[in-house]
Coordinates of C-alpha atoms in Angstrom, one line a residue:
X1 CA 114.9 245.0 201.1
X2 CA 114.9 241.1 200.7
X3 CA 115.4 241.5 196.8
X4 CA 118.4 243.8 197.5
X5 CA 120.0 241.4 199.7
X6 CA 119.4 238.4 197.4
X7 CA 120.9 240.4 194.6
X8 CA 124.0 241.6 196.4
X9 CA 127.5 240.6 195.8
X10 CA 128.5 237.3 197.3
X11 CA 124.8 236.3 198.7
X12 CA 124.4 233.2 196.3
X13 CA 127.9 232.0 197.1
X14 CA 127.1 232.3 200.9
X15 CA 124.0 230.5 200.5
X16 CA 125.6 227.7 198.4
X17 CA 128.5 227.2 200.8
X18 CA 125.9 226.9 203.8
X19 CA 124.0 224.3 201.7
X20 CA 127.2 222.4 201.2
X21 CA 128.4 222.6 204.8
X22 CA 125.0 221.3 206.0
X23 CA 124.9 218.4 203.3
X24 CA 128.3 217.6 204.2
X25 CA 127.5 217.6 208.0
X26 CA 124.6 215.3 207.3
X27 CA 126.6 212.9 205.3
X28 CA 129.2 212.7 208.1
X29 CA 126.8 212.2 210.7
X30 CA 125.2 209.4 208.9
X31 CA 128.5 207.7 208.4
X32 CA 129.3 208.2 212.1
X33 CA 125.9 206.8 213.1
X34 CA 126.2 203.7 210.9
X35 CA 129.7 203.0 212.2
X36 CA 128.6 203.3 215.8
X37 CA 125.5 201.2 215.0
X38 CA 127.5 198.5 213.1
X39 CA 130.3 198.1 216.0
X40 CA 127.5 197.9 218.5
X41 CA 125.8 195.2 216.6
X42 CA 129.2 193.3 216.3
X43 CA 129.7 193.6 220.1
X44 CA 126.2 192.4 220.8
X45 CA 127.0 189.3 218.7
X46 CA 130.3 188.8 220.7
X47 CA 128.2 188.9 223.9
X48 CA 125.8 186.2 222.6
X49 CA 128.4 184.0 221.2
X50 CA 130.6 184.3 224.3
X51 CA 127.5 183.4 226.6
X52 CA 126.5 180.4 224.3
X53 CA 130.4 179.2 224.6
X54 CA 130.1 179.3 228.4
X55 CA 128.4 176.1 228.2
X56 CA 125.5 176.6 230.4
X57 CA 123.4 178.6 227.9
X58 CA 122.7 175.6 225.7
X59 CA 121.7 173.3 228.5
X60 CA 119.3 176.2 230.0
X61 CA 117.8 177.6 226.8
X62 CA 118.6 175.3 224.0
X63 CA 117.3 176.6 220.6
X64 CA 115.1 179.3 222.3
X65 CA 118.1 181.4 223.5
X66 CA 117.9 184.1 220.8
X67 CA 114.1 184.4 221.4
X68 CA 114.6 184.7 225.0
X69 CA 117.3 187.4 224.3
X70 CA 115.0 189.1 221.9
X71 CA 111.9 189.4 224.4
X72 CA 114.0 190.7 227.2
X73 CA 115.9 193.4 224.8
X74 CA 112.7 194.5 223.2
X75 CA 111.1 194.9 226.6
X76 CA 114.1 197.0 227.8
X77 CA 115.0 198.7 224.5
X78 CA 112.3 198.7 222.2
X79 CA 112.6 197.7 218.5
X80 CA 115.6 196.4 216.6
X81 CA 116.2 193.2 218.5
X82 CA 114.2 190.5 216.8
X83 CA 115.3 187.2 216.6
X84 CA 116.6 187.2 212.9
X85 CA 118.3 190.5 213.7
X86 CA 120.1 189.0 216.8
X87 CA 121.1 186.2 214.6
X88 CA 122.7 188.4 212.2
X89 CA 124.5 190.2 214.9
X90 CA 125.7 186.8 216.0
X91 CA 126.8 185.5 212.4
X92 CA 128.5 189.2 211.9
X93 CA 130.9 188.5 215.0
X94 CA 131.6 184.9 213.9
X95 CA 132.5 185.7 210.3
X96 CA 134.4 189.1 211.0
X97 CA 136.8 189.0 213.6
X98 CA 137.5 192.7 213.2
X99 CA 134.4 194.7 212.5
X100 CA 136.4 197.7 211.6
X101 CA 137.2 196.2 208.3
X102 CA 133.5 196.9 207.1
X103 CA 132.1 199.3 209.9
X104 CA 133.6 202.3 208.2
X105 CA 132.7 201.5 204.7
X106 CA 129.4 199.6 204.7
X107 CA 125.9 199.8 206.1
X108 CA 124.3 197.1 208.3
X109 CA 122.1 196.3 205.4
X110 CA 125.1 195.6 203.2
X111 CA 126.6 193.5 206.0
X112 CA 123.4 191.4 206.5
X113 CA 123.7 190.4 202.9
X114 CA 127.5 189.6 203.0
X115 CA 127.3 187.4 206.1
X116 CA 125.0 185.1 204.2
X117 CA 128.1 184.0 202.3
X118 CA 130.0 181.2 203.9
X119 CA 133.1 181.1 201.5
X120 CA 135.7 183.8 202.7
X121 CA 137.1 184.4 199.1
X122 CA 133.5 185.0 197.7
X123 CA 132.5 187.1 200.6
X124 CA 135.8 189.1 200.2
X125 CA 135.2 189.8 196.6
X126 CA 131.7 191.2 197.2
X127 CA 132.6 193.3 199.9
X128 CA 135.6 194.8 197.9
X129 CA 133.4 195.6 195.0
X130 CA 130.6 197.3 197.2
X131 CA 133.1 199.6 198.7
X132 CA 135.0 200.3 195.3
X133 CA 131.7 200.6 193.1
X134 CA 129.5 202.0 195.9
X135 CA 126.9 199.1 195.2
X136 CA 123.5 199.7 196.9
X137 CA 121.9 196.8 198.6
X138 CA 119.7 196.1 195.6
X139 CA 122.6 195.7 193.4
X140 CA 124.6 193.6 195.8
X141 CA 121.9 191.2 195.9
X142 CA 121.5 191.0 192.2
X143 CA 125.3 190.3 191.9
X144 CA 125.2 187.8 194.3
X145 CA 122.1 186.1 192.8
X146 CA 123.8 185.9 189.5
X147 CA 127.1 184.4 191.1
X148 CA 129.1 187.1 189.7
X149 CA 132.2 185.9 191.7
X150 CA 131.9 182.3 190.8
X151 CA 131.4 183.2 187.1
X152 CA 134.5 185.2 186.9
X153 CA 136.4 182.7 189.1
X154 CA 135.5 179.7 186.9
X155 CA 137.5 181.2 184.1
X156 CA 140.7 181.7 186.1
X157 CA 143.5 179.7 187.6
X158 CA 144.2 179.6 191.5
X159 CA 146.2 182.7 191.5
X160 CA 143.7 184.5 189.5
X161 CA 140.9 183.4 191.8
X162 CA 142.8 184.7 194.9
X163 CA 143.6 188.1 193.2
X164 CA 139.9 188.4 192.3
X165 CA 138.9 187.8 196.0
X166 CA 141.7 190.2 197.3
X167 CA 141.2 193.0 195.0
X168 CA 138.0 192.7 193.4
X169 CA 137.7 193.3 189.6
X170 CA 140.7 195.0 187.9
X171 CA 140.5 196.6 184.6
X172 CA 144.0 196.4 183.3
X173 CA 143.5 194.6 179.9
X174 CA 140.5 193.4 177.7
X175 CA 140.7 189.9 179.4
X176 CA 139.8 191.8 182.6
X177 CA 136.4 193.2 181.5
X178 CA 135.1 190.2 179.2
X179 CA 133.1 187.6 180.8
X180 CA 133.0 183.9 179.3
X181 CA 129.3 184.1 180.2
X182 CA 126.7 186.7 180.5
X183 CA 123.5 186.3 182.6
X184 CA 120.7 188.2 181.2
X185 CA 117.8 187.0 183.4
X186 CA 116.6 190.4 183.8
X187 CA 115.5 190.4 180.1
X188 CA 112.6 188.2 181.3
X189 CA 112.7 185.9 178.0
X190 CA 111.4 182.6 178.9
X191 CA 114.1 179.8 177.8
X192 CA 111.9 178.3 175.1
X193 CA 110.4 181.5 174.0
X194 CA 111.2 182.3 170.2
X195 CA 112.9 185.6 169.6
X196 CA 114.9 187.5 167.0
X197 CA 118.1 189.2 167.4
X198 CA 116.2 192.4 166.9
X199 CA 113.9 191.4 169.9
X200 CA 117.3 190.6 172.0
X201 CA 118.6 194.0 171.1
X202 CA 115.2 195.9 171.9
X203 CA 115.2 194.1 175.5
X204 CA 118.9 194.9 176.3
X205 CA 118.1 198.7 175.4
X206 CA 114.9 198.5 177.4
X207 CA 116.9 197.3 180.5
X208 CA 120.1 199.2 179.6
X209 CA 121.0 200.1 183.1
X210 CA 120.8 196.5 184.1
X211 CA 123.0 195.6 181.1
X212 CA 125.7 198.1 182.0
X213 CA 125.8 196.5 185.6
X214 CA 126.3 192.9 183.9
X215 CA 128.9 194.2 181.7
X216 CA 130.8 195.8 184.7
X217 CA 132.7 198.6 185.7
X218 CA 133.8 201.6 183.1
X219 CA 131.1 200.9 180.3
X220 CA 129.4 203.8 178.7
X221 CA 126.7 203.4 176.2
X222 CA 127.3 205.1 172.9
X223 CA 124.8 203.8 170.2
X224 CA 122.8 201.1 169.0
X225 CA 123.0 200.0 165.2
X226 CA 126.0 201.9 164.8
X227 CA 126.2 202.7 160.9
X228 CA 129.5 202.1 159.0
X229 CA 129.9 202.2 155.3
X230 CA 132.5 200.3 153.3
X231 CA 132.8 200.6 149.4
X232 CA 129.1 201.7 149.4
X233 CA 128.0 198.8 151.4
X234 CA 126.2 199.7 154.7
X235 CA 126.9 197.8 157.8
X236 CA 125.5 198.1 161.4
X237 CA 127.2 197.2 164.8
X238 CA 124.3 196.1 167.2
X239 CA 125.7 197.9 170.4
X240 CA 128.8 200.1 170.8
X241 CA 130.1 201.1 174.0
X242 CA 133.0 202.9 175.4
X243 CA 135.2 201.8 178.4
X244 CA 136.4 204.8 180.3
X245 CA 139.3 202.9 182.3
X246 CA 140.7 201.1 179.2
X247 CA 140.0 204.0 176.7
X248 CA 138.8 201.9 174.0
X249 CA 135.7 201.2 172.0
X250 CA 133.6 198.0 172.8
X251 CA 131.7 196.5 170.0
X252 CA 128.9 193.9 170.8
X253 CA 127.2 191.8 168.0
X254 CA 124.1 189.6 169.2
X255 CA 123.4 186.1 167.7
X256 CA 120.6 184.2 169.1
X257 CA 122.1 181.0 168.3
X258 CA 125.7 179.5 167.6
X259 CA 128.2 182.0 166.4
X260 CA 129.5 181.2 162.8
X261 CA 132.9 181.6 161.2
X262 CA 131.5 184.6 159.1
X263 CA 130.4 186.2 162.2
X264 CA 133.8 186.4 163.5
X265 CA 135.2 187.6 160.3
X266 CA 132.6 190.3 160.3
X267 CA 133.4 191.5 163.7
X268 CA 137.1 191.5 162.8
X269 CA 136.2 194.0 160.1
X270 CA 134.2 196.2 162.4
X271 CA 137.2 196.3 164.9
X272 CA 139.5 197.4 162.0
X273 CA 137.1 200.1 160.7
X274 CA 136.8 201.6 164.2
X275 CA 140.7 201.5 164.9
X276 CA 141.2 203.4 161.6
X277 CA 138.2 205.5 161.1
X278 CA 136.7 206.2 164.6
X279 CA 139.6 206.1 167.2
X280 CA 141.1 209.3 168.5
X281 CA 144.8 209.4 168.9
X282 CA 144.8 208.6 172.5
X283 CA 142.2 205.7 172.1
X284 CA 143.2 202.3 172.4
X285 CA 142.6 199.5 170.0
X286 CA 138.8 198.4 170.1
X287 CA 137.4 195.2 171.7
X288 CA 135.0 193.3 170.0
X289 CA 132.6 190.7 171.7
X290 CA 130.2 188.4 169.8
X291 CA 127.6 187.4 172.4
X292 CA 126.0 184.1 171.1
X293 CA 123.4 181.7 172.8
X294 CA 125.7 178.7 172.0
X295 CA 129.4 178.4 171.4
X296 CA 131.2 175.7 169.3
X297 CA 134.7 176.0 171.1
X298 CA 136.5 174.4 168.3
X299 CA 135.0 176.3 165.6
X300 CA 136.0 179.4 167.5
X301 CA 139.5 178.4 167.9
X302 CA 139.9 177.7 164.3
X303 CA 138.2 180.8 163.1
X304 CA 139.9 183.2 165.3
X305 CA 143.4 181.7 164.7
X306 CA 146.0 184.5 164.1
X307 CA 143.3 187.1 164.5
X308 CA 143.2 190.1 166.9
X309 CA 143.5 188.9 170.5
X310 CA 141.0 191.8 171.4
X311 CA 138.1 189.6 169.7
X312 CA 136.0 187.5 172.0
X313 CA 133.3 185.3 171.6
X314 CA 131.1 185.0 174.8
X315 CA 127.8 183.0 175.6
X316 CA 124.7 184.5 177.2
X317 CA 122.1 182.9 179.4
X318 CA 118.7 183.9 180.0
X319 CA 118.4 182.4 183.6
X320 CA 120.3 182.6 186.7
X321 CA 123.4 180.2 186.8
X322 CA 123.5 176.9 188.6
X323 CA 125.3 177.9 191.6
X324 CA 126.3 174.5 193.0
X325 CA 127.8 173.5 189.5
X326 CA 129.9 176.7 189.6
X327 CA 131.0 176.2 193.2
X328 CA 132.4 172.9 192.4
X329 CA 134.2 174.0 189.4
X330 CA 135.7 176.7 191.4
X331 CA 136.5 174.3 194.2
X332 CA 138.0 171.9 191.7
X333 CA 140.5 174.6 190.3
X334 CA 141.6 175.5 193.7
X335 CA 142.0 171.7 194.9
X336 CA 143.6 170.8 191.7
X337 CA 146.4 173.4 192.1
X338 CA 147.0 172.4 195.7
X339 CA 147.5 168.8 194.7

């Protein structure tokens, strides 16, 4: 009898519909719970701040106020009200005048990471990217540790920095998707260690998911050592990607030292080959990125003179960037334009 029911018309569709309904309900319930919990935590932070501002709290409790609150709430309500968590609630209220801007879209774990950022522009950028790119907390931490906002902002003017903070990363032109410096600390190559370009390429392939994250939104991996033959001479592009938003191939050549003028000429040839031989009718012109350990700005300026504007020379670094230096650079850009 059971087999007859299972094989009857519409049975599988009914089961699938029920499964989809339950999963949708679970997701909506989780979203609702997160929203209520986040608003509650913001309100607790508000109570604490208003109690502190009353004036008597500091005199009566001093530095032990949060510890005292934690002990009392834990006694009455159970777990979840540790001193660090209460401090996060307090910071959440102080940094977000309207909790609705994030409570509908981000988890409490995301918020706990975001409130570590003092600068409003930087915090706004990561908030936008979390929502648009659906970053999990681990990804958010990595992007914050690698100073993604500061690295992108340091190559823009004031207007560009403000736009980046307000809208996140926009992919409208090749310049939007190419970084001046790529941070590859996840390859775990010691700074002084000797390695070849093949070693670097293999490390990237072994950590492709993290490399795609560093490249940014829209990149799809196509092939390593992409072969092309010109007049019976065989060449290989180290890494080939396709950018889904800009609808174009992105070619990457790896150089372990400084880029040379012949490297630039070779990349220009690769781009010409892809434009003529590989592009489909609706594809846009390819983008070429030479990723090198060092970059002689003057040589690059001369070597790329009059060349395709879609050809870029970027640096890579094997360690997390110096955050203080980047902060100063971005601050100087904002201050100089104001003056």
